PDB file of C-alpha atoms in Angstrom:
ATOM      1  CA  UNK A  21      -4.388   9.367  -8.860  1.00 74.00           C
ATOM      2  CA  UNK A  22      -1.288   8.250 -10.223  1.00 79.00           C
ATOM      3  CA  UNK A  23      -0.647  11.439 -11.844  1.00 83.00           C
ATOM      4  CA  UNK A  24      -1.357  13.286  -8.516  1.00 81.00           C
ATOM      5  CA  UNK A  25       1.094  10.142  -6.858  1.00 82.00           C
ATOM      6  CA  UNK A  26       3.672  11.739  -9.314  1.00 86.00           C
ATOM      7  CA  UNK A  27       3.349  15.408  -8.287  1.00 87.00           C
ATOM      8  CA  UNK A  28       3.830  13.908  -4.846  1.00 83.00           C
ATOM      9  CA  UNK A  29       7.163  11.637  -5.838  1.00 85.00           C
ATOM     10  CA  UNK A  30       8.249  14.755  -8.088  1.00 87.00           C
ATOM     11  CA  UNK A  31       8.492  17.381  -4.779  1.00 86.00           C
ATOM     12  CA  UNK A  32       9.817  14.621  -2.476  1.00 86.00           C
ATOM     13  CA  UNK A  33      12.067  12.984  -5.086  1.00 89.00           C
ATOM     14  CA  UNK A  34      14.914  11.279  -3.432  1.00 87.00           C
ATOM     15  CA  UNK A  35      14.143  13.012   0.050  1.00 85.00           C
ATOM     16  CA  UNK A  36      17.438  13.662   2.163  1.00 84.00           C
ATOM     17  CA  UNK A  37      16.735  11.940   6.016  1.00 84.00           C
ATOM     18  CA  UNK A  38      20.044  12.646   7.224  1.00 83.00           C
ATOM     19  CA  UNK A  39      18.379  15.890   9.340  1.00 85.00           C
ATOM     20  CA  UNK A  40      15.337  16.183  11.994  1.00 83.00           C
ATOM     21  CA  UNK A  41      14.016  18.191   8.973  1.00 85.00           C
ATOM     22  CA  UNK A  42      14.010  15.439   6.601  1.00 86.00           C
ATOM     23  CA  UNK A  43      13.211  12.633   8.655  1.00 87.00           C
ATOM     24  CA  UNK A  44      10.100  15.170   8.999  1.00 87.00           C
ATOM     25  CA  UNK A  45       9.876  15.248   6.326  1.00 88.00           C
ATOM     26  CA  UNK A  46       9.330  11.581   5.592  1.00 89.00           C
ATOM     27  CA  UNK A  47       7.104  10.801   8.275  1.00 88.00           C
ATOM     28  CA  UNK A  48       4.268  13.745   6.419  1.00 86.00           C
ATOM     29  CA  UNK A  49       4.823  12.289   2.595  1.00 88.00           C
ATOM     30  CA  UNK A  50       4.438   8.560   3.749  1.00 88.00           C
ATOM     31  CA  UNK A  51       1.613   9.872   6.363  1.00 85.00           C
ATOM     32  CA  UNK A  52      -0.734  12.386   3.518  1.00 82.00           C
ATOM     33  CA  UNK A  53       0.071   9.642   0.519  1.00 82.00           C
ATOM     34  CA  UNK A  54      -1.296   6.749   3.020  1.00 85.00           C
ATOM     35  CA  UNK A  55      -3.961   8.172   3.866  1.00 85.00           C
ATOM     36  CA  UNK A  56      -4.854  10.299   0.270  1.00 84.00           C
ATOM     37  CA  UNK A  57      -6.355   7.285  -1.350  1.00 85.00           C
ATOM     38  CA  UNK A  58      -8.434   6.208   1.961  1.00 87.00           C
ATOM     39  CA  UNK A  59     -10.261   9.962   1.667  1.00 87.00           C
ATOM     40  CA  UNK A  60     -11.340   9.091  -1.781  1.00 88.00           C
ATOM     41  CA  UNK A  61     -12.143   5.959  -1.415  1.00 89.00           C
ATOM     42  CA  UNK A  62     -14.515   7.231   1.122  1.00 89.00           C
ATOM     43  CA  UNK A  63     -15.687  10.021  -1.056  1.00 88.00           C
ATOM     44  CA  UNK A  64     -16.463   8.222  -3.837  1.00 88.00           C
ATOM     45  CA  UNK A  65     -18.271   5.336  -2.722  1.00 88.00           C
ATOM     46  CA  UNK A  66     -21.262   7.231  -0.622  1.00 88.00           C
ATOM     47  CA  UNK A  67     -22.855   9.120  -4.053  1.00 88.00           C
ATOM     48  CA  UNK A  68     -22.537   4.410  -5.148  1.00 85.00           C
ATOM     49  CA  UNK A  69     -24.259   3.521  -2.036  1.00 85.00           C
ATOM     50  CA  UNK A  70     -27.305   5.865  -1.452  1.00 83.00           C
ATOM     51  CA  UNK A  71     -27.765   5.373  -5.386  1.00 83.00           C
ATOM     52  CA  UNK A  72     -28.051   1.751  -5.297  1.00 80.00           C
ATOM     53  CA  UNK A  73     -30.042   1.950  -1.856  1.00 76.00           C
ATOM     54  CA  UNK A  74     -33.488   2.037  -3.733  1.00 74.00           C
ATOM     55  CA  UNK A  75     -32.975  -0.330  -5.592  1.00 76.00           C
ATOM     56  CA  UNK A  76     -31.871  -2.888  -3.244  1.00 74.00           C
ATOM     57  CA  UNK A  77     -34.982  -1.873  -1.487  1.00 73.00           C
ATOM     58  CA  UNK A  78     -37.417  -2.345  -4.428  1.00 75.00           C
ATOM     59  CA  UNK A  79     -35.854  -5.844  -4.786  1.00 74.00           C
ATOM     60  CA  UNK A  80     -35.611  -6.512  -0.860  1.00 72.00           C
ATOM     61  CA  UNK A  81     -39.483  -5.925  -0.761  1.00 72.00           C
ATOM     62  CA  UNK A  82     -40.392  -8.232  -3.389  1.00 75.00           C
ATOM     63  CA  UNK A  83     -38.240 -11.016  -1.607  1.00 72.00           C
ATOM     64  CA  UNK A  84     -35.376 -11.185  -4.885  1.00 75.00           C
ATOM     65  CA  UNK A  85     -32.907 -11.269  -2.124  1.00 75.00           C
ATOM     66  CA  UNK A  86     -32.221 -10.382   1.756  1.00 79.00           C
ATOM     67  CA  UNK A  87     -29.484  -6.916   2.409  1.00 76.00           C
ATOM     68  CA  UNK A  88     -26.823  -9.060   3.535  1.00 82.00           C
ATOM     69  CA  UNK A  89     -25.361 -11.078   0.672  1.00 83.00           C
ATOM     70  CA  UNK A  90     -26.796  -7.550  -1.034  1.00 82.00           C
ATOM     71  CA  UNK A  91     -23.967  -5.220   1.528  1.00 83.00           C
ATOM     72  CA  UNK A  92     -21.196  -8.313   1.699  1.00 86.00           C
ATOM     73  CA  UNK A  93     -20.904  -7.771  -2.363  1.00 85.00           C
ATOM     74  CA  UNK A  94     -20.555  -4.074  -2.075  1.00 83.00           C
ATOM     75  CA  UNK A  95     -17.620  -5.235   0.846  1.00 86.00           C
ATOM     76  CA  UNK A  96     -15.777  -7.491  -1.446  1.00 89.00           C
ATOM     77  CA  UNK A  97     -16.423  -5.940  -5.010  1.00 87.00           C
ATOM     78  CA  UNK A  98     -14.243  -2.988  -4.196  1.00 87.00           C
ATOM     79  CA  UNK A  99     -11.641  -5.181  -2.980  1.00 90.00           C
ATOM     80  CA  UNK A 100      -9.708  -5.879  -6.437  1.00 91.00           C
ATOM     81  CA  UNK A 101     -10.211  -2.042  -7.421  1.00 88.00           C
ATOM     82  CA  UNK A 102      -8.649  -1.057  -4.175  1.00 89.00           C
ATOM     83  CA  UNK A 103      -5.320  -3.657  -5.466  1.00 91.00           C
ATOM     84  CA  UNK A 104      -4.901  -2.155  -8.547  1.00 91.00           C
ATOM     85  CA  UNK A 105      -5.170   1.267  -7.562  1.00 88.00           C
ATOM     86  CA  UNK A 106      -2.493   0.807  -4.149  1.00 88.00           C
ATOM     87  CA  UNK A 107      -0.078  -0.642  -6.995  1.00 89.00           C
ATOM     88  CA  UNK A 108      -0.694   2.244  -9.163  1.00 89.00           C
ATOM     89  CA  UNK A 109      -0.376   4.380  -7.288  1.00 88.00           C
ATOM     90  CA  UNK A 110       2.024   3.465  -4.171  1.00 87.00           C
ATOM     91  CA  UNK A 111       4.789   1.947  -6.131  1.00 88.00           C
ATOM     92  CA  UNK A 112       5.966   5.276  -8.366  1.00 89.00           C
ATOM     93  CA  UNK A 113       6.007   7.279  -5.022  1.00 88.00           C
ATOM     94  CA  UNK A 114       7.460   4.964  -3.350  1.00 89.00           C
ATOM     95  CA  UNK A 115      10.662   4.443  -5.372  1.00 89.00           C
ATOM     96  CA  UNK A 116      10.865   8.424  -6.666  1.00 89.00           C
ATOM     97  CA  UNK A 117      10.532   9.488  -2.887  1.00 88.00           C
ATOM     98  CA  UNK A 118      13.638   6.892  -2.017  1.00 86.00           C
ATOM     99  CA  UNK A 119      12.084   5.025   0.731  1.00 87.00           C
ATOM    100  CA  UNK A 120      13.101   1.982   1.991  1.00 84.00           C
ATOM    101  CA  UNK A 121      14.428  -0.200  -0.812  1.00 83.00           C
ATOM    102  CA  UNK A 122      13.605  -3.764  -0.449  1.00 86.00           C
ATOM    103  CA  UNK A 123      10.685  -5.630  -2.110  1.00 88.00           C
ATOM    104  CA  UNK A 124       9.747  -6.807   1.374  1.00 89.00           C
ATOM    105  CA  UNK A 125       9.083  -2.856   2.590  1.00 89.00           C
ATOM    106  CA  UNK A 126       7.855  -2.291  -0.375  1.00 89.00           C
ATOM    107  CA  UNK A 127       5.183  -4.316  -0.590  1.00 91.00           C
ATOM    108  CA  UNK A 128       3.898  -4.542   3.082  1.00 92.00           C
ATOM    109  CA  UNK A 129       3.429  -0.116   2.494  1.00 91.00           C
ATOM    110  CA  UNK A 130       0.987  -1.143  -0.345  1.00 92.00           C
ATOM    111  CA  UNK A 131      -0.470  -4.052   1.455  1.00 93.00           C
ATOM    112  CA  UNK A 132      -1.431  -0.659   4.603  1.00 92.00           C
ATOM    113  CA  UNK A 133      -2.553   1.434   1.519  1.00 92.00           C
ATOM    114  CA  UNK A 134      -4.658  -1.628   0.757  1.00 93.00           C
ATOM    115  CA  UNK A 135      -5.989  -1.737   4.699  1.00 93.00           C
ATOM    116  CA  UNK A 136      -6.171   1.723   4.744  1.00 92.00           C
ATOM    117  CA  UNK A 137      -8.002   2.288   1.415  1.00 92.00           C
ATOM    118  CA  UNK A 138     -10.434  -0.347   1.806  1.00 93.00           C
ATOM    119  CA  UNK A 139     -10.566   0.883   5.798  1.00 92.00           C
ATOM    120  CA  UNK A 140     -12.319   4.165   4.663  1.00 92.00           C
ATOM    121  CA  UNK A 141     -14.761   2.959   2.518  1.00 92.00           C
ATOM    122  CA  UNK A 142     -16.199   0.775   4.613  1.00 92.00           C
ATOM    123  CA  UNK A 143     -16.797   3.602   7.138  1.00 91.00           C
ATOM    124  CA  UNK A 144     -17.523   5.363   3.598  1.00 90.00           C
ATOM    125  CA  UNK A 145     -20.660   2.188   2.828  1.00 90.00           C
ATOM    126  CA  UNK A 146     -21.776   2.710   7.000  1.00 91.00           C
ATOM    127  CA  UNK A 147     -21.958   6.105   6.731  1.00 91.00           C
ATOM    128  CA  UNK A 148     -23.724   5.918   3.442  1.00 88.00           C
ATOM    129  CA  UNK A 149     -26.479   3.045   5.032  1.00 86.00           C
ATOM    130  CA  UNK A 150     -27.685   5.411   7.914  1.00 87.00           C
ATOM    131  CA  UNK A 151     -27.872   8.875   6.071  1.00 85.00           C
ATOM    132  CA  UNK A 152     -31.249   9.835   4.083  1.00 82.00           C
ATOM    133  CA  UNK A 153     -29.695  11.709   1.445  1.00 84.00           C
ATOM    134  CA  UNK A 154     -26.002  12.033   0.102  1.00 86.00           C
ATOM    135  CA  UNK A 155     -25.734  15.701   1.195  1.00 88.00           C
ATOM    136  CA  UNK A 156     -25.743  14.078   5.310  1.00 87.00           C
ATOM    137  CA  UNK A 157     -23.558  11.470   4.524  1.00 87.00           C
ATOM    138  CA  UNK A 158     -21.271  13.858   3.518  1.00 87.00           C
ATOM    139  CA  UNK A 159     -21.733  15.769   5.914  1.00 88.00           C
ATOM    140  CA  UNK A 160     -20.860  13.738   8.443  1.00 84.00           C
ATOM    141  CA  UNK A 161     -18.089  12.077   6.728  1.00 87.00           C
ATOM    142  CA  UNK A 162     -16.369  15.853   6.629  1.00 85.00           C
ATOM    143  CA  UNK A 163     -17.424  15.728  10.599  1.00 85.00           C
ATOM    144  CA  UNK A 164     -15.176  12.235  10.843  1.00 84.00           C
ATOM    145  CA  UNK A 165     -12.235  13.087   8.923  1.00 87.00           C
ATOM    146  CA  UNK A 166     -10.765  15.890  10.680  1.00 86.00           C
ATOM    147  CA  UNK A 167     -11.119  14.003  14.270  1.00 86.00           C
ATOM    148  CA  UNK A 168      -9.566  10.799  12.665  1.00 86.00           C
ATOM    149  CA  UNK A 169      -7.002  13.376  11.469  1.00 85.00           C
ATOM    150  CA  UNK A 170      -6.388  15.345  15.025  1.00 85.00           C
ATOM    151  CA  UNK A 171      -7.031  11.952  17.275  1.00 86.00           C
ATOM    152  CA  UNK A 172      -4.522  10.104  14.651  1.00 85.00           C
ATOM    153  CA  UNK A 173      -0.946  10.669  16.155  1.00 82.00           C
ATOM    154  CA  UNK A 174       1.119  13.318  13.460  1.00 81.00           C
ATOM    155  CA  UNK A 175       0.131  16.486  14.272  1.00 80.00           C
ATOM    156  CA  UNK A 176      -0.423  15.121  18.032  1.00 82.00           C
ATOM    157  CA  UNK A 177       0.996  12.620  19.198  1.00 81.00           C
ATOM    158  CA  UNK A 178       0.108  10.080  21.216  1.00 82.00           C
ATOM    159  CA  UNK A 179       1.481  11.549  24.794  1.00 80.00           C
ATOM    160  CA  UNK A 180       0.288  14.911  24.040  1.00 84.00           C
ATOM    161  CA  UNK A 181      -3.347  13.827  23.372  1.00 86.00           C
ATOM    162  CA  UNK A 182      -5.250  14.479  27.012  1.00 87.00           C
ATOM    163  CA  UNK A 183      -5.935  11.292  28.717  1.00 87.00           C
ATOM    164  CA  UNK A 184      -9.979  12.215  27.939  1.00 87.00           C
ATOM    165  CA  UNK A 185      -9.767  12.011  24.687  1.00 87.00           C
ATOM    166  CA  UNK A 186      -6.593   9.226  24.006  1.00 87.00           C
ATOM    167  CA  UNK A 187      -9.880   6.240  23.739  1.00 89.00           C
ATOM    168  CA  UNK A 188     -10.116   8.158  19.774  1.00 88.00           C
ATOM    169  CA  UNK A 189      -6.530   7.397  19.126  1.00 88.00           C
ATOM    170  CA  UNK A 190      -7.003   3.759  20.322  1.00 87.00           C
ATOM    171  CA  UNK A 191     -10.041   3.264  17.629  1.00 89.00           C
ATOM    172  CA  UNK A 192      -8.847   5.367  14.422  1.00 89.00           C
ATOM    173  CA  UNK A 193      -7.747   3.889  11.362  1.00 90.00           C
ATOM    174  CA  UNK A 194      -5.373   7.105  11.102  1.00 89.00           C
ATOM    175  CA  UNK A 195      -3.554   5.852  14.255  1.00 90.00           C
ATOM    176  CA  UNK A 196      -3.286   2.641  12.597  1.00 90.00           C
ATOM    177  CA  UNK A 197      -1.652   3.629   9.748  1.00 90.00           C
ATOM    178  CA  UNK A 198       0.775   5.599  10.977  1.00 89.00           C
ATOM    179  CA  UNK A 199       1.659   2.680  13.291  1.00 89.00           C
ATOM    180  CA  UNK A 200       2.068   0.397  10.794  1.00 91.00           C
ATOM    181  CA  UNK A 201       4.044   2.717   7.840  1.00 91.00           C
ATOM    182  CA  UNK A 202       5.783   4.946   9.217  1.00 89.00           C
ATOM    183  CA  UNK A 203       8.598   2.996  11.871  1.00 87.00           C
ATOM    184  CA  UNK A 204       9.724   0.390   8.486  1.00 89.00           C
ATOM    185  CA  UNK A 205      11.014   3.353   7.000  1.00 87.00           C
ATOM    186  CA  UNK A 206      13.973   4.307   9.758  1.00 85.00           C
ATOM    187  CA  UNK A 207      14.319   0.427  10.029  1.00 81.00           C
ATOM    188  CA  UNK A 208      18.078  -0.349  10.986  1.00 71.00           C
ATOM    189  CA  UNK A 209      19.390  -2.125   7.746  1.00 69.00           C
ATOM    190  CA  UNK A 210      23.321  -2.324   7.473  1.00 66.00           C
ATOM    191  CA  UNK A 211      24.439  -1.129  10.751  1.00 67.00           C
ATOM    192  CA  UNK A 212      25.198  -2.626  14.137  1.00 57.00           C
ATOM    193  CA  UNK A 213      22.599  -1.450  16.223  1.00 60.00           C
ATOM    194  CA  UNK A 214      21.455   2.363  17.973  1.00 64.00           C
ATOM    195  CA  UNK A 215      23.637   4.915  19.022  1.00 60.00           C
ATOM    196  CA  UNK A 216      22.180   4.772  22.518  1.00 59.00           C
ATOM    197  CA  UNK A 217      23.910   1.106  22.721  1.00 59.00           C
ATOM    198  CA  UNK A 218      27.463   1.707  20.829  1.00 57.00           C
ATOM    199  CA  UNK A 219      25.960   1.311  17.265  1.00 60.00           C
ATOM    200  CA  UNK A 220      26.813   3.183  14.112  1.00 66.00           C
ATOM    201  CA  UNK A 221      22.719   3.773  12.672  1.00 73.00           C
ATOM    202  CA  UNK A 222      21.989   6.387  10.996  1.00 76.00           C
ATOM    203  CA  UNK A 223      21.140   9.744  13.089  1.00 76.00           C
ATOM    204  CA  UNK A 224      20.240  12.335  12.760  1.00 80.00           C
ATOM    205  CA  UNK A 225      20.907  15.784  15.845  1.00 78.00           C
ATOM    206  CA  UNK A 226      17.215  16.502  17.251  1.00 79.00           C
ATOM    207  CA  UNK A 227      16.418  19.554  19.800  1.00 74.00           C
ATOM    208  CA  UNK A 228      15.407  16.856  23.095  1.00 70.00           C
ATOM    209  CA  UNK A 229      14.254  18.420  25.767  1.00 67.00           C
ATOM    210  CA  UNK A 230      16.167  21.105  26.231  1.00 73.00           C
ATOM    211  CA  UNK A 231      19.454  20.643  24.394  1.00 73.00           C
ATOM    212  CA  UNK A 232      20.305  19.331  21.135  1.00 78.00           C
ATOM    213  CA  UNK A 233      21.518  15.169  20.816  1.00 79.00           C
ATOM    214  CA  UNK A 234      22.410  12.961  18.474  1.00 80.00           C
ATOM    215  CA  UNK A 235      20.304  10.033  18.107  1.00 81.00           C
ATOM    216  CA  UNK A 236      19.191   7.230  15.458  1.00 81.00           C
ATOM    217  CA  UNK A 237      16.348   7.979  12.992  1.00 85.00           C
ATOM    218  CA  UNK A 238      14.573   4.994  13.989  1.00 84.00           C
ATOM    219  CA  UNK A 239      14.498   5.736  17.636  1.00 83.00           C
ATOM    220  CA  UNK A 240      13.907   9.325  17.296  1.00 84.00           C
ATOM    221  CA  UNK A 241      10.731   8.905  15.318  1.00 86.00           C
ATOM    222  CA  UNK A 242       9.442   5.708  17.742  1.00 85.00           C
ATOM    223  CA  UNK A 243       9.833   7.742  20.410  1.00 84.00           C
ATOM    224  CA  UNK A 244       8.463  10.844  18.801  1.00 84.00           C
ATOM    225  CA  UNK A 245       5.036   8.924  17.466  1.00 85.00           C
ATOM    226  CA  UNK A 246       5.077   6.800  19.724  1.00 85.00           C
ATOM    227  CA  UNK A 247       4.655   3.814  17.500  1.00 87.00           C
ATOM    228  CA  UNK A 248       7.536   0.309  17.374  1.00 88.00           C
ATOM    229  CA  UNK A 249       8.943  -0.873  14.983  1.00 87.00           C
ATOM    230  CA  UNK A 250       8.511  -4.505  15.969  1.00 88.00           C
ATOM    231  CA  UNK A 251       4.249  -3.765  16.323  1.00 90.00           C
ATOM    232  CA  UNK A 252       4.010  -3.409  12.917  1.00 90.00           C
ATOM    233  CA  UNK A 253       2.032  -6.532  11.780  1.00 93.00           C
ATOM    234  CA  UNK A 254       0.438  -6.105  15.554  1.00 92.00           C
ATOM    235  CA  UNK A 255      -0.959  -2.083  13.887  1.00 92.00           C
ATOM    236  CA  UNK A 256      -1.853  -3.795  10.607  1.00 93.00           C
ATOM    237  CA  UNK A 257      -3.926  -6.461  12.720  1.00 94.00           C
ATOM    238  CA  UNK A 258      -5.521  -3.834  14.071  1.00 93.00           C
ATOM    239  CA  UNK A 259      -6.846  -1.978  11.017  1.00 92.00           C
ATOM    240  CA  UNK A 260      -7.901  -5.405   9.728  1.00 94.00           C
ATOM    241  CA  UNK A 261     -10.311  -6.002  12.536  1.00 94.00           C
ATOM    242  CA  UNK A 262     -11.145  -1.792  12.027  1.00 93.00           C
ATOM    243  CA  UNK A 263     -12.180  -2.863   8.219  1.00 93.00           C
ATOM    244  CA  UNK A 264     -14.210  -6.359   9.224  1.00 94.00           C
ATOM    245  CA  UNK A 265     -16.246  -3.964  12.251  1.00 93.00           C
ATOM    246  CA  UNK A 266     -17.253  -1.258   9.994  1.00 92.00           C
ATOM    247  CA  UNK A 267     -18.440  -3.555   7.398  1.00 93.00           C
ATOM    248  CA  UNK A 268     -20.233  -5.352  10.606  1.00 93.00           C
ATOM    249  CA  UNK A 269     -21.808  -1.840  11.224  1.00 93.00           C
ATOM    250  CA  UNK A 270     -22.528  -1.976   7.117  1.00 89.00           C
ATOM    251  CA  UNK A 271     -24.415  -4.781   6.352  1.00 89.00           C
ATOM    252  CA  UNK A 272     -26.185  -4.525   9.599  1.00 91.00           C
ATOM    253  CA  UNK A 273     -26.682  -0.277   8.798  1.00 87.00           C
ATOM    254  CA  UNK A 274     -27.818  -2.257   5.244  1.00 83.00           C
ATOM    255  CA  UNK A 275     -30.185  -4.566   6.589  1.00 82.00           C
ATOM    256  CA  UNK A 276     -31.926  -2.988   8.996  1.00 84.00           C
ATOM    257  CA  UNK A 277     -31.390   1.427   8.548  1.00 79.00           C
ATOM    258  CA  UNK A 278     -35.062   1.952   6.296  1.00 74.00           C
ATOM    259  CA  UNK A 279     -34.229   5.541   4.309  1.00 71.00           C
ATOM    260  CA  UNK A 280     -36.637   5.304   1.865  1.00 65.00           C
ATOM    261  CA  UNK A 281     -40.053   6.763   2.448  1.00 57.00           C
ATOM    262  CA  UNK A 282     -43.232   5.669   0.660  1.00 48.00           C
TER     263      UNK A 282
END
């Protein structure tokens, strides 16, 4: 993963965000590298969880321990590994691409990366517990990932999602990730404010409606993707709640779903 992220950093090295194409490329690389680790963890945890179910069922039937502490152990033991992976992959990429050069923004980005990875890992553990075979689990995950991407708010911004599908956006960890990490890369630093208020913050010439107009980059991103810089911690809170909810489902599935045929 570290090598792959360095390749991403080389491709997008010192990315120029002074025009609309550059801004959209920055959004894309932030999105891609935040979600990619989550997809890897989802696919890597399912074979492990499926393989160890037989041991868990055997020990539970022997009254050695209950399914709840076993599932909790699986949930907790992954956190140090995810944190290590995030530090080793995100920091080189962050510096190479030329994202906001402040420690606060860097470690917030790392923190969100950890949350996103844990959200997908928790989802993978839950899917592994309710499916009888690893092939079934992988098929279920393969069906869920494209839906999460489609309604994540990048390819189809929230205002363009049909009303009857907007519920998928509000329960989507991909959407929470975009809300959390995209806007901070365009925060207003060292300037007097947005152009609309007479400020001098970095701006781009973008197509708006039926003509081109000058707009500061943060306002452009917030309006295009329906996100807000001031709500980044709120989005991080939603991600945390998704992790808790997915782990609750994982623990319940581990306790009450029996996929072993005697």
